[in-house]
Tab-separated table of C-alpha atoms in Angstrom:
chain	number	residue	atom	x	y	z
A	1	UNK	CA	-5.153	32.111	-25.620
A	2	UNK	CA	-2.798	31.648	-28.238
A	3	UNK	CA	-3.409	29.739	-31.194
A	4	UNK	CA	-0.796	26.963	-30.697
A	5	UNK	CA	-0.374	23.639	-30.014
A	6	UNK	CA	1.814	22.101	-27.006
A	7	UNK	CA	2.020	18.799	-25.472
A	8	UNK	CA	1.263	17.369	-21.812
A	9	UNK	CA	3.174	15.043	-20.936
A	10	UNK	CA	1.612	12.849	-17.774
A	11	UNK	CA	3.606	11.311	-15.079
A	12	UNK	CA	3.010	11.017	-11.432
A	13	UNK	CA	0.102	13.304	-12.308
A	14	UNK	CA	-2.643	11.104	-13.651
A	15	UNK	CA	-5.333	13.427	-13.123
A	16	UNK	CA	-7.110	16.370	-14.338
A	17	UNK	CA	-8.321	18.645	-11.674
A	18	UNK	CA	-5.773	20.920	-9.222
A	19	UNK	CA	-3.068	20.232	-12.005
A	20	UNK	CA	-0.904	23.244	-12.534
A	21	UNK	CA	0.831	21.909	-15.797
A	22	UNK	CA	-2.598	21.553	-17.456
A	23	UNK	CA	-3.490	25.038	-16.230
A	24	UNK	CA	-0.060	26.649	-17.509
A	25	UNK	CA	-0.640	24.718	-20.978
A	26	UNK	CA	-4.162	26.194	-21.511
A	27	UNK	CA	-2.329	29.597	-21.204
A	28	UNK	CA	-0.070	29.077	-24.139
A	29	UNK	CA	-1.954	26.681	-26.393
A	30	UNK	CA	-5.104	26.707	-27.733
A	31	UNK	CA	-4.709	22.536	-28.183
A	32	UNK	CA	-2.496	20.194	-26.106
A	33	UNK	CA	-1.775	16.473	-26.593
A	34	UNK	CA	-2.350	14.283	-24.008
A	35	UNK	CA	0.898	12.184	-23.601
A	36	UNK	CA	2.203	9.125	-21.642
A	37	UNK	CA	5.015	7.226	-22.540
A	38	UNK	CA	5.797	3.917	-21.100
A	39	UNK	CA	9.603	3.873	-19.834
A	40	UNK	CA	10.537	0.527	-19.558
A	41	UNK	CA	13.984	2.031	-16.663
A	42	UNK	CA	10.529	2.634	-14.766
A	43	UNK	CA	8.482	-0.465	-15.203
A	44	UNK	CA	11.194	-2.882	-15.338
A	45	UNK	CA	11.764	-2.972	-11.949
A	46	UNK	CA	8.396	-2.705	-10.744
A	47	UNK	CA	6.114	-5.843	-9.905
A	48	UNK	CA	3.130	-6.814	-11.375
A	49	UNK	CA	0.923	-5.216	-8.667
A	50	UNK	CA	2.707	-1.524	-9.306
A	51	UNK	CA	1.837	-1.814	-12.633
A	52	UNK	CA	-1.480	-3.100	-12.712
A	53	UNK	CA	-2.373	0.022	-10.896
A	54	UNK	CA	-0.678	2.260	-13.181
A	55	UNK	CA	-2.182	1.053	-16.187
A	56	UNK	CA	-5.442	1.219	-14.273
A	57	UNK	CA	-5.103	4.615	-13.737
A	58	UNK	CA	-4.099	5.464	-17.487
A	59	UNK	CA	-7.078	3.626	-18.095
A	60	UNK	CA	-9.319	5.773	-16.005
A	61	UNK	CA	-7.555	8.909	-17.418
A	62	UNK	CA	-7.804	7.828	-21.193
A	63	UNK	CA	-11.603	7.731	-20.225
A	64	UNK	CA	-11.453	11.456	-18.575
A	65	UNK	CA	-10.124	12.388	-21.754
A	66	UNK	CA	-12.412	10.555	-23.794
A	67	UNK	CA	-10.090	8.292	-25.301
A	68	UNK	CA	-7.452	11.208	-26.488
A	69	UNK	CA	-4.677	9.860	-24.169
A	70	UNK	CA	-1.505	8.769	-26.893
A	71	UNK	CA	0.238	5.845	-25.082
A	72	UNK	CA	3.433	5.393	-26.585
A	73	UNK	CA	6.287	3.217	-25.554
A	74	UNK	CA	9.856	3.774	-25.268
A	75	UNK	CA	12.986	6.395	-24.346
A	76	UNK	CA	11.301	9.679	-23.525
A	77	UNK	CA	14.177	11.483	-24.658
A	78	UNK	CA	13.247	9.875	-28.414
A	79	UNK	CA	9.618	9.923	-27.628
A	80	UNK	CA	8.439	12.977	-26.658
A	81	UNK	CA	10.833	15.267	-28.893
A	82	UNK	CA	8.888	12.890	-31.610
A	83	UNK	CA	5.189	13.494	-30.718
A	84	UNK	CA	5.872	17.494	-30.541
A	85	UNK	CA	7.141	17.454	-34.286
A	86	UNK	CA	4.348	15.299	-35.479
A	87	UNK	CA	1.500	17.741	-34.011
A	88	UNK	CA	3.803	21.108	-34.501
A	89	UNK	CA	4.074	21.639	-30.706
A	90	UNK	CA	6.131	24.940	-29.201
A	91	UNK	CA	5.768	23.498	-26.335
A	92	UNK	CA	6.188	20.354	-23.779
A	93	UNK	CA	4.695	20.855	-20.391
A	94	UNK	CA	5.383	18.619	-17.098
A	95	UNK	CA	4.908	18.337	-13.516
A	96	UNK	CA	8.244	18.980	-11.968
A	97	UNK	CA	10.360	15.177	-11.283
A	98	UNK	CA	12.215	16.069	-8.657
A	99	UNK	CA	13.541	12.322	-8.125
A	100	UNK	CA	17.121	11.146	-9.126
A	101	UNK	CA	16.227	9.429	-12.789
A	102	UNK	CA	13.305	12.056	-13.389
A	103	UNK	CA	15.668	14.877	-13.443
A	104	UNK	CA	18.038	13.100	-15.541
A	105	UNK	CA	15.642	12.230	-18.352
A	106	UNK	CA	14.064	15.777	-17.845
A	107	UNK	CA	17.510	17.059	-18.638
A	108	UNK	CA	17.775	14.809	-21.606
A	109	UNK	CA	14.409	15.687	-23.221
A	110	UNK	CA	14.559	19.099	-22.482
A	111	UNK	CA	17.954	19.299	-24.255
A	112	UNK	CA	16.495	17.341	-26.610
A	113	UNK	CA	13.508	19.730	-27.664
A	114	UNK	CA	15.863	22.384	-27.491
A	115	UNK	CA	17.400	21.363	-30.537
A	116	UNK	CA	14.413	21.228	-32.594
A	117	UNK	CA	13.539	25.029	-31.063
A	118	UNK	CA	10.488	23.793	-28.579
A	119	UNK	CA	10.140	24.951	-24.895
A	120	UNK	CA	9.947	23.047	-22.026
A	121	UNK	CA	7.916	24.414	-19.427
A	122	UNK	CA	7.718	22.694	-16.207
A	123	UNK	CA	4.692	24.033	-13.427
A	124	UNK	CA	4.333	22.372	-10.083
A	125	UNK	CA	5.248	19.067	-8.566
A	126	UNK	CA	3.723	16.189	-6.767
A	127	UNK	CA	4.125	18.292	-3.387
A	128	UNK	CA	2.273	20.867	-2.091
A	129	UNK	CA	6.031	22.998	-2.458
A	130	UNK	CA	8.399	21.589	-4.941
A	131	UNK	CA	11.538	19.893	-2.902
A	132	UNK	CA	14.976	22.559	-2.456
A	133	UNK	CA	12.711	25.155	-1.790
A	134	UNK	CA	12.063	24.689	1.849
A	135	UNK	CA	16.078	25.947	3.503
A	136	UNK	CA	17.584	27.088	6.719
A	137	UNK	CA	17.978	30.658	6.827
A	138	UNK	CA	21.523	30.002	5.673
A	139	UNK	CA	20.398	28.077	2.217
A	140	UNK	CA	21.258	24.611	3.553
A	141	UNK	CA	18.908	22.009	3.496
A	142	UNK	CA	17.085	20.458	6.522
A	143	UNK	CA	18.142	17.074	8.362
A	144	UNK	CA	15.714	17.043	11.095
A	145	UNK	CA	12.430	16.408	10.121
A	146	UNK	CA	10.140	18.949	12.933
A	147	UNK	CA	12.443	21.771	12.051
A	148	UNK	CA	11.398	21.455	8.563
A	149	UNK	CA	8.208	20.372	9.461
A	150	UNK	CA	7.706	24.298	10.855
A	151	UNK	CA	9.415	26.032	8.029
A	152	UNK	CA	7.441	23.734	5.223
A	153	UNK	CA	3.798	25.258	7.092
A	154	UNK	CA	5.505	28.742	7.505
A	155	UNK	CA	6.401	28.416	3.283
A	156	UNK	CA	2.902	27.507	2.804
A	157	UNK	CA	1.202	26.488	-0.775
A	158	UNK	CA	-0.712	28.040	-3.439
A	159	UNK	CA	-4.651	26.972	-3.620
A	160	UNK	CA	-5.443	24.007	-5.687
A	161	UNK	CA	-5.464	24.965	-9.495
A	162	UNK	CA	-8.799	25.087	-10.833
A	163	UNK	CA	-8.985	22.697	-14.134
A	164	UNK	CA	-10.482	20.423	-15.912
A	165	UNK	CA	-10.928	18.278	-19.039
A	166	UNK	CA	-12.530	21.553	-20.253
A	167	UNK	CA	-10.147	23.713	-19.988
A	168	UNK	CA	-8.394	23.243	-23.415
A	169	UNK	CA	-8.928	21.756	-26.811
A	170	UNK	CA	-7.267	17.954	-26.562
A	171	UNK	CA	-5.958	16.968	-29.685
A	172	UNK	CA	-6.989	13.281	-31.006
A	173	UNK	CA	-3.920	11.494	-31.175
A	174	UNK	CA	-2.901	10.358	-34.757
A	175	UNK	CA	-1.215	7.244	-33.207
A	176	UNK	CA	-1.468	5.550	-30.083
A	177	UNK	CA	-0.090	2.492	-28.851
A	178	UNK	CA	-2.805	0.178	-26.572
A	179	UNK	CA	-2.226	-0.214	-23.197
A	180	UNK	CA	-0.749	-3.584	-22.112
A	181	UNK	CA	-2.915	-6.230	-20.681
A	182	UNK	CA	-3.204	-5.424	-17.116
A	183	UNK	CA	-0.794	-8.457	-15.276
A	184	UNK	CA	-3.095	-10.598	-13.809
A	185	UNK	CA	-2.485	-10.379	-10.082
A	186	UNK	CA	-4.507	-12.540	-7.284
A	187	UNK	CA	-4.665	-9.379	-4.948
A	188	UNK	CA	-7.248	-6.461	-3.932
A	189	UNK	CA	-5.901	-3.374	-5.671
A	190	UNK	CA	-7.788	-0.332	-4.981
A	191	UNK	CA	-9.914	0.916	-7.499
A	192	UNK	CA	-7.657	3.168	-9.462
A	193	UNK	CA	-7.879	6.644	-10.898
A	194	UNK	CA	-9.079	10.144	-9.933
A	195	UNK	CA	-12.315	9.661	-9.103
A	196	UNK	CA	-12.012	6.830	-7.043
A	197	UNK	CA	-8.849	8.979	-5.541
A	198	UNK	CA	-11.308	11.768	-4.659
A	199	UNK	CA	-14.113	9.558	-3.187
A	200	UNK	CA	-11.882	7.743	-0.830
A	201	UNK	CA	-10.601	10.728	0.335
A	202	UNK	CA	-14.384	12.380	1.024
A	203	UNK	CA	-15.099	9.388	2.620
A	204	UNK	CA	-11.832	9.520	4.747
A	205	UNK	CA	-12.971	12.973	5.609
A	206	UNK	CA	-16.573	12.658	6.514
A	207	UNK	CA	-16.044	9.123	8.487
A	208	UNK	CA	-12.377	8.971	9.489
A	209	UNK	CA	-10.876	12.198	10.087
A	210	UNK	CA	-11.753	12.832	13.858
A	211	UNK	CA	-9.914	9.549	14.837
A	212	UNK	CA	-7.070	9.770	12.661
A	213	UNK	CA	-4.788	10.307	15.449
A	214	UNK	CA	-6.127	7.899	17.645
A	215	UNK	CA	-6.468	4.973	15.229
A	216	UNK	CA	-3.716	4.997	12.305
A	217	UNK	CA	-1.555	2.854	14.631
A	218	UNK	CA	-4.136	0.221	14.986
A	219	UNK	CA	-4.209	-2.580	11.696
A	220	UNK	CA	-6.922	-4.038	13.020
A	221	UNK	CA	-8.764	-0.815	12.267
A	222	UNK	CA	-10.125	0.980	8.858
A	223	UNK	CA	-8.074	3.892	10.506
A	224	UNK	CA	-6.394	5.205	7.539
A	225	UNK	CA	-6.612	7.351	5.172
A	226	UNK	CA	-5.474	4.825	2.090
A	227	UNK	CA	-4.799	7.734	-0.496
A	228	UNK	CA	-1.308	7.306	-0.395
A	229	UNK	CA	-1.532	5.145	-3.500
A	230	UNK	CA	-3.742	7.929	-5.402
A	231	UNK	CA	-0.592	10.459	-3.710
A	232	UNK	CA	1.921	8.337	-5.307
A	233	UNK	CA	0.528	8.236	-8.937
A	234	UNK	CA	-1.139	11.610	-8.598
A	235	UNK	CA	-4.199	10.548	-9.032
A	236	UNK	CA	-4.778	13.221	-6.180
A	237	UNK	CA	-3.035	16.387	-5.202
A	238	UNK	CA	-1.264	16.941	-1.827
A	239	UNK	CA	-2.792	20.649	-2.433
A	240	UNK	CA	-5.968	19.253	-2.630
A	241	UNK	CA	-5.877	17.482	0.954
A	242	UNK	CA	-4.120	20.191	2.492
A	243	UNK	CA	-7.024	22.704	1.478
A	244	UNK	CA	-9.604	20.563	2.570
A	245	UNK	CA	-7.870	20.620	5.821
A	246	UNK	CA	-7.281	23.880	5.995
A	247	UNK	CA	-8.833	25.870	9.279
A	248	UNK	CA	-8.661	22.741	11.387
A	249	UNK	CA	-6.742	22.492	14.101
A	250	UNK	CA	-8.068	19.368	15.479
A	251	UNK	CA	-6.096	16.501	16.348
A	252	UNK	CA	-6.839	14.568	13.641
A	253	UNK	CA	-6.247	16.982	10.874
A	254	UNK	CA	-3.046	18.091	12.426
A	255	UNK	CA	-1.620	14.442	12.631
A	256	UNK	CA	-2.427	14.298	9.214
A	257	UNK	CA	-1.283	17.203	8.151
A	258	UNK	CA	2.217	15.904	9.546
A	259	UNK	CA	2.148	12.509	7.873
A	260	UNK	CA	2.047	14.756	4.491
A	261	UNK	CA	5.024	16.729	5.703
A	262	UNK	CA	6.889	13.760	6.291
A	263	UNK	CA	6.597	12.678	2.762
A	264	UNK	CA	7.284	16.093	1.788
A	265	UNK	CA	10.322	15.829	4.170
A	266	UNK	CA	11.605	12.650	2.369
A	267	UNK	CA	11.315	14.696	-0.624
A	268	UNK	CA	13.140	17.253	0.093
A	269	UNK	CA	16.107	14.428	1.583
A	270	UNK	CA	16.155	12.928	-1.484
A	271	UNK	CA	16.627	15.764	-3.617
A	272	UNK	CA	19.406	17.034	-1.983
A	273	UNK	CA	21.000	13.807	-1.296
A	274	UNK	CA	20.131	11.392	-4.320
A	275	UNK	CA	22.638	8.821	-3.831
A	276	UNK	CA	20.580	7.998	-0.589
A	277	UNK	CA	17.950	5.728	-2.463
A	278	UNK	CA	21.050	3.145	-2.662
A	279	UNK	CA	23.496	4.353	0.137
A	280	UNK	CA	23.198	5.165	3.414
A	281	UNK	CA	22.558	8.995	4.664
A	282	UNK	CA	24.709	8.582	7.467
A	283	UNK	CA	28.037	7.082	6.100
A	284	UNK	CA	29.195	5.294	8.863
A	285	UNK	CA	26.488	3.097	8.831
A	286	UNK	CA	27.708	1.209	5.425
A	287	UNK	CA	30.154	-0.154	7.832
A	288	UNK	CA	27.498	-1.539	9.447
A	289	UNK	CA	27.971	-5.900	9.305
A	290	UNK	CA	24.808	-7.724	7.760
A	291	UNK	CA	24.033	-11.007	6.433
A	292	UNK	CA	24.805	-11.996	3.193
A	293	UNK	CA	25.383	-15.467	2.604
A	294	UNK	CA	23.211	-18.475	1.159
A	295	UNK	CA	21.877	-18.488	4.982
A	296	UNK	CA	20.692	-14.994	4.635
A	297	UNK	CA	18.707	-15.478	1.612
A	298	UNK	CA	16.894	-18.325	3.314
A	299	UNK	CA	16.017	-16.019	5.866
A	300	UNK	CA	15.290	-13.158	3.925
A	301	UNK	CA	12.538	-15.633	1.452
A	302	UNK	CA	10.751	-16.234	4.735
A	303	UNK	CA	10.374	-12.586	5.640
A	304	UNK	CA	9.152	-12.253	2.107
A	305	UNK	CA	6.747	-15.108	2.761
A	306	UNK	CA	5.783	-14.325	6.239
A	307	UNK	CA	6.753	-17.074	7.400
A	308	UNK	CA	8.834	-15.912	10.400
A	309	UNK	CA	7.032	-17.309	13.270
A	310	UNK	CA	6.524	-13.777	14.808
A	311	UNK	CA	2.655	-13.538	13.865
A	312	UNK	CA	2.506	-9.427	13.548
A	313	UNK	CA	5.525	-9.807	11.087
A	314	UNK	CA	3.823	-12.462	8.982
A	315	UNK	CA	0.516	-10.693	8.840
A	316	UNK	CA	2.165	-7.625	7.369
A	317	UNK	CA	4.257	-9.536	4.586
A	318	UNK	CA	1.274	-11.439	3.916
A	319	UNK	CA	-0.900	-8.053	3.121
A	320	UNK	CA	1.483	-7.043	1.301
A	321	UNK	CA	1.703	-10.290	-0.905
A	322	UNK	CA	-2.728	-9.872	-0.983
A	323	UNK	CA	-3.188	-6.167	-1.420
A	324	UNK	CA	-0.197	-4.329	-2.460
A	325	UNK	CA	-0.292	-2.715	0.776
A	326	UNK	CA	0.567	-2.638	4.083
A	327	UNK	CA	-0.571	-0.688	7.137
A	328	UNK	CA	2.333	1.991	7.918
A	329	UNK	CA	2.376	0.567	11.818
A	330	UNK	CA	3.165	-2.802	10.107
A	331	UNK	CA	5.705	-1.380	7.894
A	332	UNK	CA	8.000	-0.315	10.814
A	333	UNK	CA	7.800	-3.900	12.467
A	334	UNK	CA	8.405	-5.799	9.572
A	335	UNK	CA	11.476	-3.767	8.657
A	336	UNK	CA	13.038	-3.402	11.914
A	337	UNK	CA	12.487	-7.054	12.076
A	338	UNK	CA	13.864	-8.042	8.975
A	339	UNK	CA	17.219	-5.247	9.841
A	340	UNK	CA	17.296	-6.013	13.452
A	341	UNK	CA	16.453	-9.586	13.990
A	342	UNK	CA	17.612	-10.947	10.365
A	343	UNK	CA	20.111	-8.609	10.101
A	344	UNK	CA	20.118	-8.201	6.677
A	345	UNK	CA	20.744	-5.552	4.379
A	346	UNK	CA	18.395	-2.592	3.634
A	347	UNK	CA	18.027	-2.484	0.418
A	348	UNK	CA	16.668	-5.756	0.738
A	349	UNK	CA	13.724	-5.276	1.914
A	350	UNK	CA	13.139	-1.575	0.432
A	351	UNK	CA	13.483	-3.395	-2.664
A	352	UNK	CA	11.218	-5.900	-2.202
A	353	UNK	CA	8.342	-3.491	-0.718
A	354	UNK	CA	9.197	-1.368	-4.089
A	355	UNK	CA	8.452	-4.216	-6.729
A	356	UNK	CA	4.757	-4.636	-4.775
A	357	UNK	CA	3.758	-1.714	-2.750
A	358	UNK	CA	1.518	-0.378	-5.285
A	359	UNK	CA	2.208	2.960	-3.246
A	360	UNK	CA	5.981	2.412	-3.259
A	361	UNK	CA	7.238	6.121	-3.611
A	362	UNK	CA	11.240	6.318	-4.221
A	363	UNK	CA	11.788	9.116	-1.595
A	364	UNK	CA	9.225	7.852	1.292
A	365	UNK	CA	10.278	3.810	0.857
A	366	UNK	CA	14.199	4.603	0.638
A	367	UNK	CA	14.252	6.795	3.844
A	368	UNK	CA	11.291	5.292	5.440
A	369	UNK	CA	13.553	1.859	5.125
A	370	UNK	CA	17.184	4.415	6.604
A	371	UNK	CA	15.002	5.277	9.351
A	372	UNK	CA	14.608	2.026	10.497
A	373	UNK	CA	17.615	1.319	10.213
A	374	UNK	CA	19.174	3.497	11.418
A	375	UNK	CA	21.274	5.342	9.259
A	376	UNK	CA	18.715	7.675	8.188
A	377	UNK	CA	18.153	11.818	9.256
A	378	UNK	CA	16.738	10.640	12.487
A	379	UNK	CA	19.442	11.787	15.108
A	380	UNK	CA	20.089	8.560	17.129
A	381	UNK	CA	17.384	5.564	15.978
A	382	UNK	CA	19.879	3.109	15.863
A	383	UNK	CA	18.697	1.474	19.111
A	384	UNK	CA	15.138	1.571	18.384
A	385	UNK	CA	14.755	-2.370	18.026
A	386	UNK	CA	10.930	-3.330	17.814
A	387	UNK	CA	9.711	-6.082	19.892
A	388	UNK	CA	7.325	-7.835	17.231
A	389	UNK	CA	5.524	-9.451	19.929
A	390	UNK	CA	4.703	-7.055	22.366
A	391	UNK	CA	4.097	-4.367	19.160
A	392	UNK	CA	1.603	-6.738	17.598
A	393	UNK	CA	-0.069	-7.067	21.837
A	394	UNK	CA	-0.370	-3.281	21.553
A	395	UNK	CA	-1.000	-2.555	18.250
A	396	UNK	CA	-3.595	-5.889	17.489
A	397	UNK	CA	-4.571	-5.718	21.504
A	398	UNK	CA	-7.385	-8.277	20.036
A	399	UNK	CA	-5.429	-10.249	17.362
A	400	UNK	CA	-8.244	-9.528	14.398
A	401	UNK	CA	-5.084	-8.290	12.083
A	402	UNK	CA	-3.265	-11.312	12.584
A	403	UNK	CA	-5.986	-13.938	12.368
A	404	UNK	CA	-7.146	-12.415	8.896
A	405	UNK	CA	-3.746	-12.730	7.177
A	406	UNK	CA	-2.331	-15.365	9.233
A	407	UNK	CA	-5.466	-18.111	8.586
A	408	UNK	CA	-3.161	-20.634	10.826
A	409	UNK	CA	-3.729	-18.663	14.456
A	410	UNK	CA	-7.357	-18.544	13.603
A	411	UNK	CA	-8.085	-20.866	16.815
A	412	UNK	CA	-6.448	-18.812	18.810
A	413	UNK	CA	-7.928	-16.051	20.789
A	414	UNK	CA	-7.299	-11.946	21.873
A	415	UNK	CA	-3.777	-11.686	22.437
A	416	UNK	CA	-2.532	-15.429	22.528
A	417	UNK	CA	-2.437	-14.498	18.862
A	418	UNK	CA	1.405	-12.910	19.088
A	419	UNK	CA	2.750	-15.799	21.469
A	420	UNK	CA	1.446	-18.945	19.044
A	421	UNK	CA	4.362	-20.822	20.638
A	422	UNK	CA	2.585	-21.186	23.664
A	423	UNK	CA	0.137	-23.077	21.554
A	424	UNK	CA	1.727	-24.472	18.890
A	425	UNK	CA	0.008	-25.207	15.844
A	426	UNK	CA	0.657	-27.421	13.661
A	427	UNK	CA	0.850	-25.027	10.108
A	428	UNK	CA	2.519	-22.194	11.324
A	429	UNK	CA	6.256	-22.198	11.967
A	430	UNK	CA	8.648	-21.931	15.322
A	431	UNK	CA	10.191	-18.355	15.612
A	432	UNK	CA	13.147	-18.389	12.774
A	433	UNK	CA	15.038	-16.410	15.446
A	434	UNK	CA	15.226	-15.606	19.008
A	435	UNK	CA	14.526	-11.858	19.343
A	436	UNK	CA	16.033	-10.850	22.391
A	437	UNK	CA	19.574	-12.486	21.612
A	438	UNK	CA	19.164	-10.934	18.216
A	439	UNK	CA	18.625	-7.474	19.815
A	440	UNK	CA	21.729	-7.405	21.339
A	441	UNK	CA	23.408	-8.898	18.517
A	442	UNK	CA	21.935	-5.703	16.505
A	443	UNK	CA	23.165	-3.635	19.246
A	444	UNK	CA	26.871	-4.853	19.480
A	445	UNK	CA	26.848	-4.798	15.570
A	446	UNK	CA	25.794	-1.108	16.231
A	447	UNK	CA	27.880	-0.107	18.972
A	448	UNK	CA	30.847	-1.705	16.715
A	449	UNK	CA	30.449	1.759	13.671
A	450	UNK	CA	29.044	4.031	16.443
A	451	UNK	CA	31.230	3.761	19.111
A	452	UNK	CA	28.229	3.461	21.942
């Protein structure tokens, strides 16, 4: 071990086990700095339940660390280059950012520390494989998500790094900024950090697992796995899940094993193709006519407020507003609704889920959101138009998602739930639109830029 110091600088990697940064550090130093450094281009436009969560989780790693994590706020292009010369660091070590402004400020710092003669070293990712290294033969990048989907398990992943608090000498920070007050939020945030990460995945594994494929459809069912938060703030490692899944080949773990490959998919999209978290991956589609007017922003405020009328819809907006979370079934509905019914923008509604979704991941939200509409990789989705009330009679065949979030339709029973107007009661709204005139309105709007 050499007898130097160097710096870790935490991220989207708020743990300390399977962390391949931490692992390279203890290589080259004999005592690293625990570093985070609150970027306000990052919080600003986050909402209060996003960052209640993340300062949760620094929380819970401060305490892994025994109170040696230095919080400091600011640019990370001043910051950082600032905490290396004030503890003699040769080093700076980071999780790979392969988003749009994490490579940006990366470049920034790194140039930065260059100056003052200090590496950077960056060692892994959030993903099990780092996005741009998964290509076609030919070097190009995939659009189609099962080709990739093949070559991403043909690339395979290393085994989870082994470390630990342990594993290095952490230096006691001469200075350290106190967290924020956590924003007060009247919601159910999951516990945060990476212990409660790693025992709601063991849970997931001994008690939900088998089902997985069955069930993750179903809101009204604890079906899920709900780690994507812990995923998003790497609290956990994809590595992690992926070896614990490793040798099965039952239906569950391979359904699973997908849903990680699609956010490793998104990833990869993103990476290749930045300017999609604001513009459309398929061109034509910005073409596309939407809603935009003082009208439209009615509309969209009772999407936000589920208050649409379509009781599946209004459940999902309303989790959202309670937890910080919605079911991923849900997720589809309410944004094909609020695309396809409302006809309104996009970026609308991506933005909104990012400012509360306390899982809201750049990559998986923006092209989650394309896919829906349409203009995403998906080959021809366009016409995909959900029926809210028949998805919430298949989906909530008994009605127990929509009668906890929608407190109104509690009278009603099983599925007269979706169809409240055949019982109309007297706090919950008429439909804001009529869905199957506003499918074909979506569809002429579509056939208008496609040509179909």
């Amino acid at each position: 071990m050499a007898d130097e110091t160097a710096i870790l600088w935490f991220r989207r990697d708020l743990r300390l086990g399977d962390h391949a940064a931490l692992l390279a550090a203890s290589k080259r130093a004999k005592a690293v700095l625990a570093l985070y450094v609150l970027d306000d281009r990052l919080l600003r436009p986050s909402g209060a339940p996003r960052v209640a969560f993340l300062l949760g989780c620094l929380r819970a790693l401060d305490e892994q660390l025994g109170g040696r994590l230095r919080i400091v706020t600011g640019d990370p292009v001043e910051q950082v280059p600032k905490a290396a010369e004030e503890i003699g660091a040769r080093s700076v070590h980071v999780s790979t950012d392969t988003g749009p402004y994490g490579r940006e400020r990366d470049e920034a710092v790194a140039a930065a520390l260059k100056e003052r003669d200090i590496d950077w070293v960056e060692t892994g990712s959030s993903y099990a494989i780092t996005p741009g290294r998964v290509t076609k033969p030919d070097g190009d990048p995939y659009r189609v998500f099962t080709p990739f989907y093949r070559a991403w398990a043909r690339h395979g992943w290393p085994s989870p790094a082994d470390t630990g608090a342990s594993i290095v000498d952490w230096i006691e920070p001469s200075t350290s900024e106190r967290l924020p007050e956590v924003p007060e939020v009247d919601m159910r945030l999951p516990e945060p950090g990476e212990e409660a990460a790693l025992q709601v995945w063991q849970r997931f594994l001994s008690d939900g697992l088998d089902d997985y494929h069955e069930g993750r459809d179903r809101p009204d069912l604890p079906a899920t796995t709900k780690i994507s938060p812990y995923l998003r703030w790497g609290c956990v490692h994809p590595r992690t899940l992926l070896a614990d899944l490793r040798g099965d080949d039952g239906p569950g773990a391979k359904a699973l094993r997908g849903e990680l490959a699609w956010r490793e998919f998104h990833a990869d999209v993103l990476f290749h193709r930045p300017e999609t978290a604001r513009t459309e991956y398929d061109e034509r589609f910005s073409r596309m006519e939407t809603e935009r007017g003082a009208a439209a922003r009615v509309a969209f405020g009772q999407w936000c407020e589920g208050k649409t009328g379509y009781p599946i819809v209004d459940a999902g907006m309303r989790q959202l507003a309670a937890e910080g979370w919605m079911h991923n079934r849900v997720r589809m509905i309410v944004a094909s609704f609020l695309v396809k019914d409302l006809h309104l923008p996009w970026q609308w509604g991506a933005r909104h889920f990012m400012r509360l979704l306390v899982d809201g991941d750049l990559a998986s939200n923006q092209l989650n959101w394309q896919w829906v509409a349409g203009s995403g990789t998906d080959a021809a989705p366009y016409f995909r138009i959900f029926n809210p009330t028949t998805q919430g009679e298949k989906f909530d065949p008994t009605g127990a998602y929509v009668r906890e979030y929608v407190p109104e339709l509690r009278a009603l029973q099983g599925k007269s739930v979706h169809q409240p107007w055949k019982s109309p009661q007297p706090d919950y709204p008429a439909p804001v639109v009529e869905h199957a005139h506003e499918r074909q309105v979506a569809l002429q709007r579509y056939g208008d830029i496609t040509g179909r």
